[in-house]
């Protein structure tokens, strides 16, 4: 089950469970759409994978399966991964 992390790892923008701006990679690294499209160029800086919009968990199921409250932030900042 997706953790639904509460923030962008790059800019620390809040991304509540219903946010349509939350983007994730296959490892659930979570970034806002602005950072994905701008700073990261569509490539995850952690794994090099692609992003997709994070699905929204139905509100009725959030009570039983709450979103994560653990904030993850890259203290060194974000940059697109270097091409190999």
PDB file of N, CA, C and O in Angstrom, residues 14-55:
ATOM      1  N   UNK A  14       3.935  20.983   1.156  1.00  0.00           N
ATOM      2  CA  UNK A  14       2.955  20.039   1.681  1.00  0.00           C
ATOM      3  C   UNK A  14       2.205  19.375   0.529  1.00  0.00           C
ATOM      4  O   UNK A  14       1.779  20.046  -0.415  1.00  0.00           O
ATOM      5  N   UNK A  15       2.066  18.057   0.618  1.00  0.00           N
ATOM      6  CA  UNK A  15       1.328  17.276  -0.374  1.00  0.00           C
ATOM      7  C   UNK A  15       0.335  16.388   0.371  1.00  0.00           C
ATOM      8  O   UNK A  15       0.617  15.229   0.658  1.00  0.00           O
ATOM      9  N   UNK A  16      -0.818  16.943   0.738  1.00  0.00           N
ATOM     10  CA  UNK A  16      -1.803  16.164   1.480  1.00  0.00           C
ATOM     11  C   UNK A  16      -2.287  14.966   0.666  1.00  0.00           C
ATOM     12  O   UNK A  16      -2.078  14.903  -0.548  1.00  0.00           O
ATOM     13  N   UNK A  17      -2.940  14.008   1.304  1.00  0.00           N
ATOM     14  CA  UNK A  17      -3.361  12.785   0.616  1.00  0.00           C
ATOM     15  C   UNK A  17      -4.178  13.016  -0.654  1.00  0.00           C
ATOM     16  O   UNK A  17      -4.074  12.259  -1.603  1.00  0.00           O
ATOM     17  N   UNK A  18      -4.960  14.089  -0.706  1.00  0.00           N
ATOM     18  CA  UNK A  18      -5.782  14.356  -1.881  1.00  0.00           C
ATOM     19  C   UNK A  18      -5.115  15.210  -2.940  1.00  0.00           C
ATOM     20  O   UNK A  18      -5.743  15.564  -3.936  1.00  0.00           O
ATOM     21  N   UNK A  19      -3.846  15.530  -2.769  1.00  0.00           N
ATOM     22  CA  UNK A  19      -3.155  16.411  -3.711  1.00  0.00           C
ATOM     23  C   UNK A  19      -3.014  15.777  -5.089  1.00  0.00           C
ATOM     24  O   UNK A  19      -2.588  14.635  -5.224  1.00  0.00           O
ATOM     25  N   UNK A  20      -3.333  16.553  -6.100  1.00  0.00           N
ATOM     26  CA  UNK A  20      -3.140  16.112  -7.486  1.00  0.00           C
ATOM     27  C   UNK A  20      -1.775  16.574  -7.996  1.00  0.00           C
ATOM     28  O   UNK A  20      -1.428  16.326  -9.146  1.00  0.00           O
ATOM     29  N   UNK A  21      -0.992  17.237  -7.153  1.00  0.00           N
ATOM     30  CA  UNK A  21       0.343  17.694  -7.512  1.00  0.00           C
ATOM     31  C   UNK A  21       1.435  16.715  -7.093  1.00  0.00           C
ATOM     32  O   UNK A  21       2.593  16.894  -7.435  1.00  0.00           O
ATOM     33  N   UNK A  22       1.081  15.692  -6.321  1.00  0.00           N
ATOM     34  CA  UNK A  22       2.074  14.736  -5.815  1.00  0.00           C
ATOM     35  C   UNK A  22       2.474  13.762  -6.919  1.00  0.00           C
ATOM     36  O   UNK A  22       1.628  13.164  -7.584  1.00  0.00           O
ATOM     37  N   UNK A  23       3.761  13.599  -7.095  1.00  0.00           N
ATOM     38  CA  UNK A  23       4.322  12.693  -8.091  1.00  0.00           C
ATOM     39  C   UNK A  23       5.194  11.671  -7.369  1.00  0.00           C
ATOM     40  O   UNK A  23       5.900  12.021  -6.414  1.00  0.00           O
ATOM     41  N   UNK A  24       5.161  10.408  -7.827  1.00  0.00           N
ATOM     42  CA  UNK A  24       5.970   9.362  -7.202  1.00  0.00           C
ATOM     43  C   UNK A  24       6.698   8.555  -8.264  1.00  0.00           C
ATOM     44  O   UNK A  24       6.272   8.483  -9.413  1.00  0.00           O
ATOM     45  N   UNK A  25       7.794   7.927  -7.844  1.00  0.00           N
ATOM     46  CA  UNK A  25       8.496   6.968  -8.700  1.00  0.00           C
ATOM     47  C   UNK A  25       8.132   5.570  -8.196  1.00  0.00           C
ATOM     48  O   UNK A  25       7.347   5.412  -7.268  1.00  0.00           O
ATOM     49  N   UNK A  26       8.721   4.564  -8.773  1.00  0.00           N
ATOM     50  CA  UNK A  26       8.393   3.188  -8.396  1.00  0.00           C
ATOM     51  C   UNK A  26       8.767   2.851  -6.953  1.00  0.00           C
ATOM     52  O   UNK A  26       8.228   1.920  -6.372  1.00  0.00           O
ATOM     53  N   UNK A  27       9.669   3.628  -6.344  1.00  0.00           N
ATOM     54  CA  UNK A  27      10.057   3.413  -4.950  1.00  0.00           C
ATOM     55  C   UNK A  27       9.318   4.348  -3.994  1.00  0.00           C
ATOM     56  O   UNK A  27       9.678   4.459  -2.826  1.00  0.00           O
ATOM     57  N   UNK A  28       8.310   5.047  -4.492  1.00  0.00           N
ATOM     58  CA  UNK A  28       7.496   5.992  -3.724  1.00  0.00           C
ATOM     59  C   UNK A  28       8.244   7.253  -3.300  1.00  0.00           C
ATOM     60  O   UNK A  28       7.803   7.950  -2.382  1.00  0.00           O
ATOM     61  N   UNK A  29       9.376   7.539  -3.927  1.00  0.00           N
ATOM     62  CA  UNK A  29       9.995   8.836  -3.690  1.00  0.00           C
ATOM     63  C   UNK A  29       8.927   9.849  -4.094  1.00  0.00           C
ATOM     64  O   UNK A  29       8.261   9.675  -5.117  1.00  0.00           O
ATOM     65  N   UNK A  30       8.734  10.891  -3.304  1.00  0.00           N
ATOM     66  CA  UNK A  30       7.603  11.793  -3.505  1.00  0.00           C
ATOM     67  C   UNK A  30       8.083  13.226  -3.715  1.00  0.00           C
ATOM     68  O   UNK A  30       8.845  13.762  -2.905  1.00  0.00           O
ATOM     69  N   UNK A  31       7.619  13.822  -4.802  1.00  0.00           N
ATOM     70  CA  UNK A  31       7.998  15.187  -5.170  1.00  0.00           C
ATOM     71  C   UNK A  31       6.766  15.903  -5.700  1.00  0.00           C
ATOM     72  O   UNK A  31       5.813  15.263  -6.153  1.00  0.00           O
ATOM     73  N   UNK A  32       6.778  17.227  -5.666  1.00  0.00           N
ATOM     74  CA  UNK A  32       5.675  17.991  -6.238  1.00  0.00           C
ATOM     75  C   UNK A  32       5.869  18.087  -7.751  1.00  0.00           C
ATOM     76  O   UNK A  32       6.981  17.929  -8.262  1.00  0.00           O
ATOM     77  N   UNK A  33       4.784  18.356  -8.453  1.00  0.00           N
ATOM     78  CA  UNK A  33       4.830  18.439  -9.914  1.00  0.00           C
ATOM     79  C   UNK A  33       5.793  19.524 -10.384  1.00  0.00           C
ATOM     80  O   UNK A  33       6.501  19.332 -11.382  1.00  0.00           O
ATOM     81  N   UNK A  34       5.854  20.653  -9.676  1.00  0.00           N
ATOM     82  CA  UNK A  34       6.760  21.733 -10.085  1.00  0.00           C
ATOM     83  C   UNK A  34       8.219  21.286 -10.053  1.00  0.00           C
ATOM     84  O   UNK A  34       8.978  21.556 -10.986  1.00  0.00           O
ATOM     85  N   UNK A  35       8.629  20.596  -8.991  1.00  0.00           N
ATOM     86  CA  UNK A  35      10.022  20.124  -8.893  1.00  0.00           C
ATOM     87  C   UNK A  35      10.305  19.039  -9.928  1.00  0.00           C
ATOM     88  O   UNK A  35      11.373  19.018 -10.544  1.00  0.00           O
ATOM     89  N   UNK A  36       9.343  18.138 -10.150  1.00  0.00           N
ATOM     90  CA  UNK A  36       9.537  17.066 -11.129  1.00  0.00           C
ATOM     91  C   UNK A  36       9.732  17.647 -12.519  1.00  0.00           C
ATOM     92  O   UNK A  36      10.655  17.263 -13.243  1.00  0.00           O
ATOM     93  N   UNK A  37       8.876  18.593 -12.904  1.00  0.00           N
ATOM     94  CA  UNK A  37       8.939  19.158 -14.249  1.00  0.00           C
ATOM     95  C   UNK A  37      10.091  20.138 -14.417  1.00  0.00           C
ATOM     96  O   UNK A  37      10.705  20.185 -15.480  1.00  0.00           O
ATOM     97  N   UNK A  38      10.397  20.892 -13.381  1.00  0.00           N
ATOM     98  CA  UNK A  38      11.446  21.901 -13.489  1.00  0.00           C
ATOM     99  C   UNK A  38      12.811  21.392 -13.074  1.00  0.00           C
ATOM    100  O   UNK A  38      13.624  20.976 -13.895  1.00  0.00           O
ATOM    101  N   UNK A  39      13.052  21.352 -11.791  1.00  0.00           N
ATOM    102  CA  UNK A  39      14.352  20.997 -11.231  1.00  0.00           C
ATOM    103  C   UNK A  39      14.836  19.620 -11.658  1.00  0.00           C
ATOM    104  O   UNK A  39      16.012  19.449 -11.987  1.00  0.00           O
ATOM    105  N   UNK A  40      13.946  18.635 -11.656  1.00  0.00           N
ATOM    106  CA  UNK A  40      14.364  17.246 -11.869  1.00  0.00           C
ATOM    107  C   UNK A  40      14.236  16.757 -13.305  1.00  0.00           C
ATOM    108  O   UNK A  40      14.723  15.668 -13.627  1.00  0.00           O
ATOM    109  N   UNK A  41      13.585  17.521 -14.156  1.00  0.00           N
ATOM    110  CA  UNK A  41      13.456  17.116 -15.552  1.00  0.00           C
ATOM    111  C   UNK A  41      12.767  15.770 -15.743  1.00  0.00           C
ATOM    112  O   UNK A  41      13.054  15.051 -16.695  1.00  0.00           O
ATOM    113  N   UNK A  42      11.876  15.408 -14.816  1.00  0.00           N
ATOM    114  CA  UNK A  42      11.116  14.172 -14.945  1.00  0.00           C
ATOM    115  C   UNK A  42      11.841  12.906 -14.529  1.00  0.00           C
ATOM    116  O   UNK A  42      11.341  11.810 -14.740  1.00  0.00           O
ATOM    117  N   UNK A  43      13.028  13.049 -13.921  1.00  0.00           N
ATOM    118  CA  UNK A  43      13.827  11.880 -13.529  1.00  0.00           C
ATOM    119  C   UNK A  43      14.069  11.910 -12.018  1.00  0.00           C
ATOM    120  O   UNK A  43      14.525  12.915 -11.475  1.00  0.00           O
ATOM    121  N   UNK A  44      13.781  10.799 -11.345  1.00  0.00           N
ATOM    122  CA  UNK A  44      13.975  10.730  -9.897  1.00  0.00           C
ATOM    123  C   UNK A  44      15.464  10.836  -9.555  1.00  0.00           C
ATOM    124  O   UNK A  44      16.273  10.067 -10.078  1.00  0.00           O
ATOM    125  N   UNK A  45      15.834  11.760  -8.651  1.00  0.00           N
ATOM    126  CA  UNK A  45      17.244  11.911  -8.284  1.00  0.00           C
ATOM    127  C   UNK A  45      17.747  10.771  -7.390  1.00  0.00           C
ATOM    128  O   UNK A  45      18.949  10.606  -7.211  1.00  0.00           O
ATOM    129  N   UNK A  46      16.835   9.985  -6.845  1.00  0.00           N
ATOM    130  CA  UNK A  46      17.225   8.894  -5.958  1.00  0.00           C
ATOM    131  C   UNK A  46      17.490   7.596  -6.712  1.00  0.00           C
ATOM    132  O   UNK A  46      18.442   6.879  -6.412  1.00  0.00           O
ATOM    133  N   UNK A  47      16.636   7.289  -7.688  1.00  0.00           N
ATOM    134  CA  UNK A  47      16.766   5.999  -8.380  1.00  0.00           C
ATOM    135  C   UNK A  47      16.925   6.118  -9.891  1.00  0.00           C
ATOM    136  O   UNK A  47      17.207   5.119 -10.557  1.00  0.00           O
ATOM    137  N   UNK A  48      16.718   7.305 -10.440  1.00  0.00           N
ATOM    138  CA  UNK A  48      16.840   7.486 -11.885  1.00  0.00           C
ATOM    139  C   UNK A  48      15.588   7.075 -12.641  1.00  0.00           C
ATOM    140  O   UNK A  48      15.569   7.088 -13.862  1.00  0.00           O
ATOM    141  N   UNK A  49      14.529   6.721 -11.916  1.00  0.00           N
ATOM    142  CA  UNK A  49      13.290   6.270 -12.551  1.00  0.00           C
ATOM    143  C   UNK A  49      12.392   7.420 -12.966  1.00  0.00           C
ATOM    144  O   UNK A  49      12.658   8.585 -12.705  1.00  0.00           O
ATOM    145  N   UNK A  50      11.316   7.048 -13.626  1.00  0.00           N
ATOM    146  CA  UNK A  50      10.346   8.042 -14.076  1.00  0.00           C
ATOM    147  C   UNK A  50       9.288   8.277 -13.003  1.00  0.00           C
ATOM    148  O   UNK A  50       9.157   7.502 -12.064  1.00  0.00           O
ATOM    149  N   UNK A  51       8.537   9.349 -13.163  1.00  0.00           N
ATOM    150  CA  UNK A  51       7.481   9.707 -12.230  1.00  0.00           C
ATOM    151  C   UNK A  51       6.111   9.503 -12.836  1.00  0.00           C
ATOM    152  O   UNK A  51       5.938   9.548 -14.049  1.00  0.00           O
ATOM    153  N   UNK A  52       5.140   9.321 -11.967  1.00  0.00           N
ATOM    154  CA  UNK A  52       3.736   9.289 -12.334  1.00  0.00           C
ATOM    155  C   UNK A  52       2.973  10.008 -11.230  1.00  0.00           C
ATOM    156  O   UNK A  52       3.476  10.138 -10.114  1.00  0.00           O
ATOM    157  N   UNK A  53       1.772  10.501 -11.566  1.00  0.00           N
ATOM    158  CA  UNK A  53       0.976  11.178 -10.541  1.00  0.00           C
ATOM    159  C   UNK A  53       0.574  10.163  -9.487  1.00  0.00           C
ATOM    160  O   UNK A  53       0.171   9.048  -9.786  1.00  0.00           O
ATOM    161  N   UNK A  54       0.713  10.554  -8.226  1.00  0.00           N
ATOM    162  CA  UNK A  54       0.331   9.676  -7.120  1.00  0.00           C
ATOM    163  C   UNK A  54      -1.189   9.559  -7.079  1.00  0.00           C
ATOM    164  O   UNK A  54      -1.897  10.559  -7.122  1.00  0.00           O
ATOM    165  N   UNK A  55      -1.706   8.335  -6.991  1.00  0.00           N
ATOM    166  CA  UNK A  55      -3.157   8.180  -6.900  1.00  0.00           C
ATOM    167  C   UNK A  55      -3.701   8.764  -5.596  1.00  0.00           C
ATOM    168  O   UNK A  55      -2.988   8.841  -4.594  1.00  0.00           O
TER     169      UNK A  55
END
